[in-house]
Structure formats: structure tokens, C-alpha cells
Tab-separated table of C-alpha atoms in Angstrom:
chain	number	residue	atom	x	y	z
A	1	UNK	CA	158.112	155.264	139.655
A	2	UNK	CA	155.154	156.173	137.553
A	3	UNK	CA	153.185	158.969	137.276
A	4	UNK	CA	150.218	158.321	139.177
A	5	UNK	CA	146.554	158.939	137.447
A	6	UNK	CA	144.758	160.036	140.636
A	7	UNK	CA	143.849	163.518	141.831
A	8	UNK	CA	143.441	163.179	145.312
A	9	UNK	CA	145.709	160.688	145.928
A	10	UNK	CA	149.146	161.813	147.032
A	11	UNK	CA	151.155	158.763	147.648
A	12	UNK	CA	151.527	155.516	145.742
A	13	UNK	CA	151.328	152.091	147.035
A	14	UNK	CA	154.397	150.038	148.782
A	15	UNK	CA	153.464	147.210	150.695
A	16	UNK	CA	150.883	144.461	150.365
A	17	UNK	CA	148.374	143.286	153.440
A	18	UNK	CA	145.638	141.230	152.567
A	19	UNK	CA	142.231	140.940	154.289
A	20	UNK	CA	142.943	140.414	158.040
A	21	UNK	CA	141.312	141.476	161.506
A	22	UNK	CA	143.222	144.516	163.116
A	23	UNK	CA	145.092	142.562	165.495
A	24	UNK	CA	146.762	139.908	163.025
A	25	UNK	CA	149.237	139.614	160.416
A	26	UNK	CA	152.909	140.817	159.958
A	27	UNK	CA	153.405	144.622	160.221
A	28	UNK	CA	155.727	144.719	157.046
A	29	UNK	CA	158.762	146.843	156.763
A	30	UNK	CA	159.023	148.019	153.106
A	31	UNK	CA	159.791	151.878	152.785
A	32	UNK	CA	157.117	153.960	151.330
A	33	UNK	CA	157.132	154.489	147.573
A	34	UNK	CA	156.450	158.182	146.852
A	35	UNK	CA	154.336	159.470	143.868
A	36	UNK	CA	153.544	162.680	142.066
A	37	UNK	CA	150.187	164.303	141.606
A	38	UNK	CA	146.954	163.523	139.256
A	39	UNK	CA	147.256	163.453	135.574
A	40	UNK	CA	143.723	163.683	134.564
A	41	UNK	CA	142.505	166.362	137.073
A	42	UNK	CA	138.632	165.801	137.568
A	43	UNK	CA	138.051	163.685	134.253
A	44	UNK	CA	138.827	160.290	135.294
A	45	UNK	CA	136.309	157.963	134.306
A	46	UNK	CA	135.151	154.769	136.040
A	47	UNK	CA	136.748	151.497	134.869
A	48	UNK	CA	135.824	147.935	135.065
A	49	UNK	CA	136.580	146.931	138.915
A	50	UNK	CA	133.876	148.687	140.792
A	51	UNK	CA	131.591	149.752	138.048
A	52	UNK	CA	128.745	147.541	138.826
A	53	UNK	CA	128.987	147.356	142.514
A	54	UNK	CA	127.351	150.586	143.012
A	55	UNK	CA	124.523	149.780	141.134
A	56	UNK	CA	123.892	146.883	143.477
A	57	UNK	CA	123.990	148.426	146.927
A	58	UNK	CA	120.952	147.546	148.862
A	59	UNK	CA	119.658	149.233	152.124
A	60	UNK	CA	118.906	152.579	153.400
A	61	UNK	CA	120.958	155.038	155.095
A	62	UNK	CA	120.827	154.678	159.104
A	63	UNK	CA	119.505	157.819	160.926
A	64	UNK	CA	122.402	159.669	162.157
A	65	UNK	CA	122.465	161.707	165.254
A	66	UNK	CA	124.694	163.873	167.324
A	67	UNK	CA	125.943	160.761	169.384
A	68	UNK	CA	126.619	157.275	168.390
A	69	UNK	CA	124.450	154.984	169.823
A	70	UNK	CA	124.967	153.968	173.113
A	71	UNK	CA	126.828	150.562	173.451
A	72	UNK	CA	127.564	150.098	169.683
A	73	UNK	CA	129.133	146.964	168.946
A	74	UNK	CA	129.317	144.211	166.938
A	75	UNK	CA	131.971	143.570	163.698
A	76	UNK	CA	132.840	146.637	161.881
A	77	UNK	CA	134.479	146.019	158.264
A	78	UNK	CA	136.741	148.597	156.795
A	79	UNK	CA	138.453	149.010	153.498
A	80	UNK	CA	141.413	150.926	152.814
A	81	UNK	CA	143.760	151.406	150.232
A	82	UNK	CA	147.317	151.180	150.983
A	83	UNK	CA	149.557	154.095	150.068
A	84	UNK	CA	153.259	154.887	150.875
A	85	UNK	CA	152.023	155.761	154.536
A	86	UNK	CA	151.972	151.868	154.969
A	87	UNK	CA	149.625	149.572	156.408
A	88	UNK	CA	150.782	149.667	160.328
A	89	UNK	CA	149.044	152.891	161.378
A	90	UNK	CA	145.600	151.422	159.848
A	91	UNK	CA	145.911	148.356	162.147
A	92	UNK	CA	146.934	150.362	165.228
A	93	UNK	CA	144.274	152.748	164.446
A	94	UNK	CA	141.508	149.617	164.393
A	95	UNK	CA	143.503	148.199	167.414
A	96	UNK	CA	142.963	151.500	169.315
A	97	UNK	CA	139.341	151.774	168.417
A	98	UNK	CA	138.492	148.315	169.682
A	99	UNK	CA	140.362	148.935	172.837
A	100	UNK	CA	138.030	152.122	173.374
A	101	UNK	CA	134.523	150.298	172.196
A	102	UNK	CA	133.895	147.334	173.991
A	103	UNK	CA	132.311	144.475	172.433
A	104	UNK	CA	133.305	145.798	168.909
A	105	UNK	CA	135.707	143.879	166.343
A	106	UNK	CA	137.021	145.753	163.439
A	107	UNK	CA	137.907	143.686	160.116
A	108	UNK	CA	140.506	145.339	158.247
A	109	UNK	CA	141.044	144.915	154.322
A	110	UNK	CA	144.045	147.013	153.222
A	111	UNK	CA	145.602	146.597	149.915
A	112	UNK	CA	147.399	148.386	147.335
A	113	UNK	CA	144.840	147.233	144.558
A	114	UNK	CA	141.696	147.580	147.034
A	115	UNK	CA	139.256	147.422	144.051
A	116	UNK	CA	140.622	144.064	143.215
A	117	UNK	CA	140.002	142.498	146.791
A	118	UNK	CA	136.513	143.862	147.391
A	119	UNK	CA	134.848	144.409	144.481
A	120	UNK	CA	133.683	140.723	144.023
A	121	UNK	CA	132.163	140.841	147.252
A	122	UNK	CA	130.133	144.029	146.642
A	123	UNK	CA	128.832	142.446	143.493
A	124	UNK	CA	127.554	139.777	145.490
A	125	UNK	CA	125.724	142.323	147.888
A	126	UNK	CA	128.525	142.287	150.712
A	127	UNK	CA	129.754	145.573	151.396
A	128	UNK	CA	132.503	147.113	153.856
A	129	UNK	CA	130.907	149.682	156.355
A	130	UNK	CA	133.643	151.970	155.898
A	131	UNK	CA	135.810	152.634	152.793
A	132	UNK	CA	138.887	154.930	152.402
A	133	UNK	CA	139.378	155.477	148.859
A	134	UNK	CA	139.603	158.963	147.047
A	135	UNK	CA	138.020	160.278	144.008
A	136	UNK	CA	140.383	160.163	140.904
A	137	UNK	CA	141.518	156.614	141.251
A	138	UNK	CA	141.577	154.942	137.690
A	139	UNK	CA	139.329	152.597	138.855
A	140	UNK	CA	136.382	155.287	139.208
A	141	UNK	CA	135.407	153.130	142.382
A	142	UNK	CA	134.310	156.182	144.510
A	143	UNK	CA	132.934	158.118	141.398
A	144	UNK	CA	130.594	155.233	140.605
A	145	UNK	CA	129.270	155.146	143.930
A	146	UNK	CA	128.779	158.983	143.439
A	147	UNK	CA	127.081	158.746	140.170
A	148	UNK	CA	124.769	155.794	141.296
A	149	UNK	CA	123.921	157.781	144.550
A	150	UNK	CA	124.873	154.702	146.374
A	151	UNK	CA	126.686	156.666	149.366
A	152	UNK	CA	125.625	157.442	153.104
A	153	UNK	CA	125.307	160.869	153.793
A	154	UNK	CA	127.914	161.840	156.554
A	155	UNK	CA	126.455	165.200	157.450
A	156	UNK	CA	125.631	164.101	160.767
A	157	UNK	CA	129.207	163.200	161.846
A	158	UNK	CA	130.143	166.567	161.477
A	159	UNK	CA	128.126	167.070	164.553
A	160	UNK	CA	128.865	164.153	166.329
A	161	UNK	CA	131.183	164.258	169.395
A	162	UNK	CA	134.617	162.943	168.806
A	163	UNK	CA	135.024	159.634	170.826
A	164	UNK	CA	137.049	160.367	174.183
A	165	UNK	CA	136.873	164.043	173.509
A	166	UNK	CA	134.471	166.882	174.375
A	167	UNK	CA	134.302	168.755	170.889
A	168	UNK	CA	132.458	167.618	167.588
A	169	UNK	CA	134.178	166.698	164.294
A	170	UNK	CA	133.375	169.563	162.515
A	171	UNK	CA	134.810	171.753	165.209
A	172	UNK	CA	138.159	169.915	164.485
A	173	UNK	CA	138.211	170.108	160.752
A	174	UNK	CA	140.034	172.883	159.273
A	175	UNK	CA	138.077	175.343	157.246
A	176	UNK	CA	137.152	174.141	153.674
A	177	UNK	CA	137.895	170.535	153.555
A	178	UNK	CA	134.001	169.965	153.961
A	179	UNK	CA	132.682	172.660	152.062
A	180	UNK	CA	133.642	171.765	148.480
A	181	UNK	CA	132.681	169.634	145.723
A	182	UNK	CA	134.504	166.731	146.450
A	183	UNK	CA	132.951	166.322	150.022
A	184	UNK	CA	129.706	167.726	148.607
A	185	UNK	CA	129.682	166.140	145.375
A	186	UNK	CA	125.679	166.782	144.578
A	187	UNK	CA	126.131	170.709	145.478
A	188	UNK	CA	123.136	170.322	147.996
A	189	UNK	CA	125.436	171.220	151.112
A	190	UNK	CA	125.182	167.603	152.376
A	191	UNK	CA	128.548	165.670	153.018
A	192	UNK	CA	128.911	162.373	151.700
A	193	UNK	CA	132.814	162.286	151.913
A	194	UNK	CA	135.068	163.032	154.606
A	195	UNK	CA	138.254	164.386	154.244
A	196	UNK	CA	141.361	162.612	155.325
A	197	UNK	CA	145.050	162.889	154.610
A	198	UNK	CA	145.955	165.752	152.802
A	199	UNK	CA	149.126	167.717	150.936
A	200	UNK	CA	149.371	171.360	149.918
A	201	UNK	CA	151.066	171.934	146.739
A	202	UNK	CA	152.926	174.846	145.646
A	203	UNK	CA	156.456	175.967	144.309
A	204	UNK	CA	159.729	174.029	145.791
A	205	UNK	CA	162.669	175.993	145.722
A	206	UNK	CA	166.194	176.215	147.165
A	207	UNK	CA	166.276	178.104	150.030
A	208	UNK	CA	169.841	178.203	150.315
A	209	UNK	CA	170.494	179.611	147.121
A	210	UNK	CA	168.045	182.570	148.048
A	211	UNK	CA	169.673	183.149	151.157
A	212	UNK	CA	173.165	183.347	149.377
A	213	UNK	CA	171.982	185.436	146.721
A	214	UNK	CA	170.308	187.770	149.167
A	215	UNK	CA	166.886	186.953	146.967
A	216	UNK	CA	163.361	187.224	148.340
A	217	UNK	CA	160.638	184.852	147.374
A	218	UNK	CA	158.345	186.871	145.073
A	219	UNK	CA	155.011	187.750	146.749
A	220	UNK	CA	153.447	188.986	143.191
A	221	UNK	CA	153.739	187.859	139.605
A	222	UNK	CA	155.345	190.961	138.811
A	223	UNK	CA	158.206	190.148	141.367
A	224	UNK	CA	158.403	186.785	139.775
A	225	UNK	CA	159.284	188.450	136.417
A	226	UNK	CA	161.824	190.856	137.975
A	227	UNK	CA	163.374	187.548	139.793
A	228	UNK	CA	163.335	185.764	136.559
A	229	UNK	CA	165.358	188.410	134.943
A	230	UNK	CA	168.120	188.396	137.625
A	231	UNK	CA	168.086	184.558	137.493
A	232	UNK	CA	168.744	184.801	133.682
A	233	UNK	CA	171.630	186.862	133.824
A	234	UNK	CA	173.407	184.271	136.099
A	235	UNK	CA	172.554	181.621	133.903
A	236	UNK	CA	169.407	180.274	135.920
A	237	UNK	CA	166.088	179.566	134.587
A	238	UNK	CA	162.841	180.799	136.681
A	239	UNK	CA	160.835	178.013	136.013
A	240	UNK	CA	160.718	174.099	135.488
A	241	UNK	CA	157.869	171.269	136.231
A	242	UNK	CA	158.293	167.629	136.315
A	243	UNK	CA	155.604	166.860	133.695
A	244	UNK	CA	152.662	168.805	132.279
A	245	UNK	CA	150.286	166.986	134.575
A	246	UNK	CA	151.715	168.990	137.512
A	247	UNK	CA	150.104	171.981	136.233
A	248	UNK	CA	146.315	170.797	137.570
A	249	UNK	CA	147.402	171.908	140.928
A	250	UNK	CA	149.082	175.160	139.811
A	251	UNK	CA	146.221	175.709	137.518
A	252	UNK	CA	143.617	175.506	140.085
A	253	UNK	CA	145.327	177.763	142.425
A	254	UNK	CA	146.125	180.333	139.661
A	255	UNK	CA	142.567	180.445	138.406
A	256	UNK	CA	141.175	180.958	142.183
A	257	UNK	CA	143.935	183.936	142.914
A	258	UNK	CA	142.562	185.504	139.622
A	259	UNK	CA	138.747	184.732	139.570
A	260	UNK	CA	137.855	184.523	143.354
A	261	UNK	CA	135.465	181.620	144.646
A	262	UNK	CA	132.250	182.119	142.453
A	263	UNK	CA	133.727	182.448	139.001
A	264	UNK	CA	135.979	179.834	140.004
A	265	UNK	CA	133.181	177.448	140.483
A	266	UNK	CA	131.630	178.395	137.187
A	267	UNK	CA	134.969	177.723	135.360
A	268	UNK	CA	135.046	174.502	136.985
A	269	UNK	CA	131.734	173.295	135.186
A	270	UNK	CA	132.918	174.798	132.201
A	271	UNK	CA	130.761	177.752	132.213
A	272	UNK	CA	129.849	179.435	128.653
A	273	UNK	CA	131.721	182.469	128.373
A	274	UNK	CA	133.867	182.233	131.172
A	275	UNK	CA	137.298	182.233	129.481
A	276	UNK	CA	136.557	185.277	127.792
A	277	UNK	CA	136.426	187.089	131.137
A	278	UNK	CA	139.462	189.422	132.181
A	279	UNK	CA	140.368	187.129	135.018
A	280	UNK	CA	140.601	184.178	132.676
A	281	UNK	CA	142.730	185.978	130.300
A	282	UNK	CA	145.058	187.035	133.119
A	283	UNK	CA	145.467	183.219	134.007
A	284	UNK	CA	146.573	182.654	130.388
A	285	UNK	CA	148.801	185.496	130.089
A	286	UNK	CA	150.652	184.480	133.089
A	287	UNK	CA	151.179	180.851	132.035
A	288	UNK	CA	152.244	182.143	128.534
A	289	UNK	CA	155.107	184.451	129.942
A	290	UNK	CA	155.836	181.641	132.699
A	291	UNK	CA	156.574	179.512	129.410
A	292	UNK	CA	158.980	182.140	128.168
A	293	UNK	CA	160.905	181.679	131.961
A	294	UNK	CA	161.026	177.852	131.793
A	295	UNK	CA	164.202	176.029	131.447
A	296	UNK	CA	164.303	174.700	127.563
A	297	UNK	CA	165.094	171.264	128.368
A	298	UNK	CA	162.044	170.618	130.751
A	299	UNK	CA	159.613	169.343	127.840
A	300	UNK	CA	162.140	166.984	126.635
A	301	UNK	CA	162.056	165.194	130.009
A	302	UNK	CA	158.723	165.924	131.191
A	303	UNK	CA	157.680	162.183	131.007
A	304	UNK	CA	156.942	159.073	133.678
A	305	UNK	CA	160.768	158.275	132.939
A	306	UNK	CA	162.758	161.322	132.779
A	307	UNK	CA	160.519	163.764	135.272
A	308	UNK	CA	163.402	163.514	137.971
A	309	UNK	CA	165.802	165.166	135.546
A	310	UNK	CA	163.409	168.387	135.646
A	311	UNK	CA	163.424	168.072	139.402
A	312	UNK	CA	166.996	167.559	139.761
A	313	UNK	CA	167.493	171.131	138.075
A	314	UNK	CA	166.147	172.556	141.285
A	315	UNK	CA	168.898	170.684	143.390
A	316	UNK	CA	171.492	171.810	140.864
A	317	UNK	CA	170.553	175.582	141.026
A	318	UNK	CA	169.680	175.469	137.198
A	319	UNK	CA	166.094	176.422	137.837
A	320	UNK	CA	164.726	178.211	140.808
A	321	UNK	CA	160.869	176.860	141.124
A	322	UNK	CA	158.858	174.099	140.229
A	323	UNK	CA	155.238	173.082	141.279
A	324	UNK	CA	155.333	169.625	143.130
A	325	UNK	CA	153.910	168.281	146.563
A	326	UNK	CA	155.879	166.944	149.424
A	327	UNK	CA	156.684	163.683	148.272
A	328	UNK	CA	159.346	165.184	146.119
A	329	UNK	CA	161.537	165.274	149.259
A	330	UNK	CA	161.144	161.680	149.608
A	331	UNK	CA	161.674	161.018	145.817
A	332	UNK	CA	165.220	163.283	145.697
A	333	UNK	CA	166.576	162.152	148.820
A	334	UNK	CA	169.438	160.333	147.567
A	335	UNK	CA	169.888	162.764	144.615
A	336	UNK	CA	172.993	164.990	144.350
A	337	UNK	CA	172.539	168.546	145.403
A	338	UNK	CA	174.334	171.873	145.471
A	339	UNK	CA	176.210	173.069	148.550
A	340	UNK	CA	174.109	174.399	151.134
A	341	UNK	CA	170.857	173.429	149.671
A	342	UNK	CA	167.664	173.431	151.659
A	343	UNK	CA	164.224	173.204	150.804
A	344	UNK	CA	161.942	176.107	150.410
A	345	UNK	CA	158.017	175.894	149.720
A	346	UNK	CA	155.850	178.700	149.086
A	347	UNK	CA	152.235	179.480	147.844
A	348	UNK	CA	151.879	180.893	144.364
A	349	UNK	CA	152.541	184.536	143.664
A	350	UNK	CA	149.511	186.714	143.927
A	351	UNK	CA	148.231	187.801	140.666
A	352	UNK	CA	147.880	191.728	142.223
A	353	UNK	CA	149.814	193.167	145.075
A	354	UNK	CA	147.898	192.310	148.175
A	355	UNK	CA	145.653	189.788	146.327
A	356	UNK	CA	145.285	186.113	147.531
A	357	UNK	CA	148.189	183.828	147.258
A	358	UNK	CA	146.658	180.609	146.923
A	359	UNK	CA	148.044	176.570	147.467
A	360	UNK	CA	146.127	173.677	145.954
A	361	UNK	CA	145.619	170.784	148.352
A	362	UNK	CA	145.261	167.095	147.388
A	363	UNK	CA	143.283	165.073	150.215
A	364	UNK	CA	142.055	161.575	150.525
A	365	UNK	CA	138.315	160.659	151.451
A	366	UNK	CA	136.698	158.409	153.606
A	367	UNK	CA	133.053	157.203	152.871
A	368	UNK	CA	130.296	154.462	153.366
A	369	UNK	CA	128.546	152.800	151.152
A	370	UNK	CA	124.603	152.596	151.171
A	371	UNK	CA	124.967	148.759	151.367
A	372	UNK	CA	127.075	148.834	154.606
A	373	UNK	CA	125.309	146.737	157.215
A	374	UNK	CA	126.489	148.708	160.514
A	375	UNK	CA	126.013	152.357	159.282
A	376	UNK	CA	126.036	153.441	162.947
A	377	UNK	CA	129.279	151.771	164.202
A	378	UNK	CA	130.657	153.044	160.876
A	379	UNK	CA	130.133	156.869	161.677
A	380	UNK	CA	131.086	156.284	165.249
A	381	UNK	CA	134.655	155.231	163.902
A	382	UNK	CA	134.730	157.649	161.451
A	383	UNK	CA	134.175	160.098	163.997
A	384	UNK	CA	136.943	158.660	165.805
A	385	UNK	CA	139.405	158.965	163.001
A	386	UNK	CA	139.562	162.536	163.833
A	387	UNK	CA	140.328	161.898	167.268
A	388	UNK	CA	143.661	163.202	168.790
A	389	UNK	CA	144.618	159.536	169.508
A	390	UNK	CA	144.030	158.535	166.034
A	391	UNK	CA	145.528	161.659	164.389
A	392	UNK	CA	148.959	160.974	166.372
A	393	UNK	CA	148.693	157.623	165.009
A	394	UNK	CA	148.505	158.426	161.378
A	395	UNK	CA	150.862	161.098	161.900
A	396	UNK	CA	153.568	158.719	163.125
A	397	UNK	CA	153.192	156.973	159.727
A	398	UNK	CA	153.360	160.380	157.896
A	399	UNK	CA	149.970	160.721	157.452
A	400	UNK	CA	148.394	164.426	158.116
A	401	UNK	CA	144.695	165.063	158.701
A	402	UNK	CA	143.018	168.532	158.196
A	403	UNK	CA	142.419	168.700	161.854
A	404	UNK	CA	143.019	172.114	163.991
A	405	UNK	CA	146.333	172.199	165.672
A	406	UNK	CA	147.838	169.507	163.565
A	407	UNK	CA	150.628	171.641	162.320
A	408	UNK	CA	151.799	172.723	165.932
A	409	UNK	CA	152.822	168.958	166.420
A	410	UNK	CA	154.942	168.732	163.375
A	411	UNK	CA	158.842	169.492	162.779
A	412	UNK	CA	161.219	169.627	160.229
A	413	UNK	CA	160.134	169.651	156.594
A	414	UNK	CA	156.640	168.773	157.710
A	415	UNK	CA	156.475	171.798	159.588
A	416	UNK	CA	157.617	173.836	156.360
A	417	UNK	CA	155.227	172.088	154.409
A	418	UNK	CA	152.216	171.773	156.203
A	419	UNK	CA	152.127	175.392	157.833
A	420	UNK	CA	151.244	177.277	154.697
A	421	UNK	CA	147.824	177.826	155.643
A	422	UNK	CA	148.704	178.912	158.947
A	423	UNK	CA	150.815	182.151	157.006
A	424	UNK	CA	148.001	183.341	155.068
A	425	UNK	CA	147.657	180.844	151.781
A	426	UNK	CA	144.178	180.083	150.715
A	427	UNK	CA	143.620	176.179	150.478
A	428	UNK	CA	142.022	175.206	147.182
A	429	UNK	CA	140.557	172.022	146.728
A	430	UNK	CA	138.107	171.699	143.816
A	431	UNK	CA	138.566	170.129	140.398
A	432	UNK	CA	136.771	170.497	137.056
A	433	UNK	CA	133.491	168.762	136.966
A	434	UNK	CA	133.369	165.114	136.090
A	435	UNK	CA	131.382	164.425	132.869
A	436	UNK	CA	130.152	161.585	130.838
A	437	UNK	CA	133.114	160.676	128.818
A	438	UNK	CA	133.864	162.952	125.721
A	439	UNK	CA	136.009	161.237	122.930
A	440	UNK	CA	139.619	162.466	122.979
A	441	UNK	CA	139.154	165.132	125.589
A	442	UNK	CA	140.211	165.059	129.405
A	443	UNK	CA	140.832	167.727	131.458
A	444	UNK	CA	144.710	167.032	131.104
A	445	UNK	CA	144.722	166.783	127.517
A	446	UNK	CA	142.722	170.342	127.367
A	447	UNK	CA	144.014	172.356	130.425
A	448	UNK	CA	147.666	170.822	131.062
A	449	UNK	CA	149.092	169.043	128.452
A	450	UNK	CA	149.612	171.994	126.171
A	451	UNK	CA	152.037	173.578	128.469
A	452	UNK	CA	154.587	171.593	126.759
A	453	UNK	CA	153.869	173.211	123.450
A	454	UNK	CA	153.810	176.522	125.045
A	455	UNK	CA	157.247	176.202	126.323
A	456	UNK	CA	158.894	174.433	123.013
A	457	UNK	CA	156.481	177.457	120.760
A	458	UNK	CA	154.847	174.503	118.978
A	459	UNK	CA	151.726	175.800	120.187
A	460	UNK	CA	150.654	179.661	121.087
A	461	UNK	CA	148.380	181.008	123.672
A	462	UNK	CA	145.575	181.737	121.280
A	463	UNK	CA	145.829	178.194	119.956
A	464	UNK	CA	145.562	176.967	123.551
A	465	UNK	CA	142.668	179.088	124.610
A	466	UNK	CA	140.827	178.429	121.529
A	467	UNK	CA	141.100	174.639	122.557
A	468	UNK	CA	140.135	175.238	125.793
A	469	UNK	CA	136.745	177.035	124.688
A	470	UNK	CA	136.085	174.137	122.129
A	471	UNK	CA	136.740	171.489	124.809
A	472	UNK	CA	134.752	173.364	127.321
A	473	UNK	CA	131.533	173.559	124.908
A	474	UNK	CA	131.885	169.763	124.762
A	475	UNK	CA	132.555	168.774	128.336
A	476	UNK	CA	129.723	171.391	129.540
A	477	UNK	CA	127.039	169.449	127.029
A	478	UNK	CA	128.198	166.157	128.912
A	479	UNK	CA	128.036	167.480	132.246
A	480	UNK	CA	126.403	164.751	134.446
């Protein structure tokens, strides 16, 4: 399994399905693959495989309203990247949409390498009506359409009535999921990408060990250090991490806890002087101290081939906490574990007593290219994706949407995992601003990779902060 290079995509592809109408083709039975979080933060840059498609988009955006046009019919072209959730759920959703919309045919294209399938047609001016592909993909497909202003505005979808229900789309979506720089990429309050499947990230631990020792999960970083000293006395490290790339979600959540949203947004745009503020310095101090509590073998195994050895440290009670997402449960399903092991999951401790506790959430997005021919029906389909019927189909495949009440329908590990925002954690979803390419600098190389050197002692906190300031100057100058 390779470390993914995607910011918001949570899981990797597992099966291959070609272009097909919803009711056709084999369903497939390969088990899903699991994948860790993004390497590059918000700094992925467009590559070939879609880099020209956005420039060639044609057609004006359709006028939207609160309701889809009566009797909307025709053929709808839907393109979705296939992830570990599999292809069957998308087929079933498309079939259900057809069944409830007389005269509608959905042509579904789903593939783990979606760009390879749809790019040639888009370069020829033939576009899907709806695309499910998140920002941060290695191809940069979605970023290209954003950069070229070739997306259909979807703000009106939020006020549309969910097909077959009485409420609106906007009323069903959890707070924060359409109020961020990913769904509203131009900073003008208008929504162009709609949130789909999401996955909170936080700290995983062995609840069984905590029960055995009588330990409580720290609610502040001061309590974290106290627990670290107790664990050290018993030969257990406080912390480990799979690879430095996992510090993206960790870093964003910690920044938000310390800075609050206004300064957090400024930091994401590499604001001048932002890294000299007391709030930023608190973040650097915490990470420096955390490095000193990290299992010493972690950096040596923090690579694409050996990262599971670091995850195994938690299962063997050799380290207490690690940043991760729920895919780790599947990744380590067959791994040996200490007697009484039980997965635990928590948001980051608060910087100050009573302060915010945050959990970063990766999420995928669905959108419409400006060249889509059937935009009204496309909006109706997107609105349907938030229906109870569609949500139940997706959840059956393991894909959970940010919809009100969804956590009440989950159980087991999923209940523990997705309920984190129901118990007071603040959802953080933004990322470092995309810039024009800057040679030798990415969000990962600046903010995350140096963690390995902090743990080994090859780099000091002051070295790291100096690099952050210098790189931020270059990135700020290259803002789009």
C-alpha cells in the first residue's frame, strides 16, 4: 500500500469498472483497499491528464432555482472516481435516481483512474454533467477547473428541496461543510463544490490499555505531558506517527485550536508576520515538546513501505497515541495486538483548559464542469445525493456523508469515529492556499516533513520556524 498524495480523498481505489449505464456490468467483489492521508497539504499542482480540459470548457451556467425543473428528463452523465468504497454503491444510487425520475437515464463512468477515462472526451468538448473528484488529486483535475473558472455555481443547490423529501439540501448538511475555502474556492461566499464523503482525523489509541491502567484521555496538552511522564515510567512512548505526512491534519487542527478561525485563515494564506504571533509560537512549542515524547524508532519507519510498523506500536502498547483516520482500523485488521486491545479515538487536546478541541476532516467533493450539457438535471442529481435514500446506500458501502443525523444510524467503530463532532470537537476543513508552483517548496516539505528531523534531533524548532517563515514569503508571493 502506498501513501496517497491526495488532500481530501480518504481512501484508495480497489476495483476497476469501465464506462457503463447504471444497471449494467458486473458488480465486482474485490475487497476495498485502505489509504492514509495526504502528503502535500494544499500544495498539489495540476499535472497532465486534465490540464487542458478546463481551458476548453464551453457553455454558460444554467439558471438555478429552489426546485429542479418539472419533468426534467434526458440522459445524465455522471463520472466518479472509484475508491475503497467500491463501485456498487454508485451504481445503486444511479439506479434509484432513475427509478424516481421518469424519463431519466444515468450514464455512469467510474474508475480508479477516472482522469484517464474522461480527459480525452473533455479535450474534445464532451463533458460529464456531474463529476465526483476531490481537490488534491495528483492529476490536479479539480484544481484546473477551479483555476480556469470553469465550474458551475452550485449555491442554488443548497436551497433546493431534496428530491422525495420536504427539507432543503442546505438544511441537511452539517455546519462548516459548505462554509470553507474548498467548497467556496473564490472567497466570495459562493459554493462551487459540494461536500460528499468525509472522515474525521484525530488521535487513535488503545482504550483497553487506558482502562487497565486507570488512565483518562487528556483534555489539554498539559495533561498530555503528565500522561507522557507516567507512560515513560512504564516504558511506553506517548506518541508515534505513521509518516510525517500525517501531520497535515494534525497541524491544521492544532493551528485552529491555538489561533481561532480568523488568524487560522490568515496562516493558510501565509500571512506576513503570522508565524511570529504568540498563537503560532504555542503551536511550535507543542510540536517541539511532542517530538521529545515520540517513540525514537518512528522516523526510521516513517516511509511508504514501513509506516505500518509505527502503527503497530499502538497495537503493541509501545506508544499511546498516533494521528490517523479510520482507514487504520482496516489496515491493521489482521495485525497482532495486545490482549484486551480496543480502538479509541479522540480529538486533539486543547491548548488551554476549557479551550477548543479540534479534529480535522478530510472530505470529497462533487461538482459540475461549465461544459456540462444537462445542468438542471445535474443539480437535481446532486440534490438527490443528500436524500435519506441515497445516504443509506452510500453508508451501506461504508461511505458517510456530512448529513444531519447520520451518526445516529451508525454502530461499532464507525459510531465511535463519526460521533466525534457530536461530543464537542470542532470540525476543521481548510488547507494551505494553493499557489503557483514554487520550485523546491510544498506545504509538506515546509510544514510536515521536518517533524522527522525534530524527533531525531537533526533540526531544532528554531531551524524549522525559520524555514516556515522563509518558505511562506515565497508562497505568499506566488498566491493565485
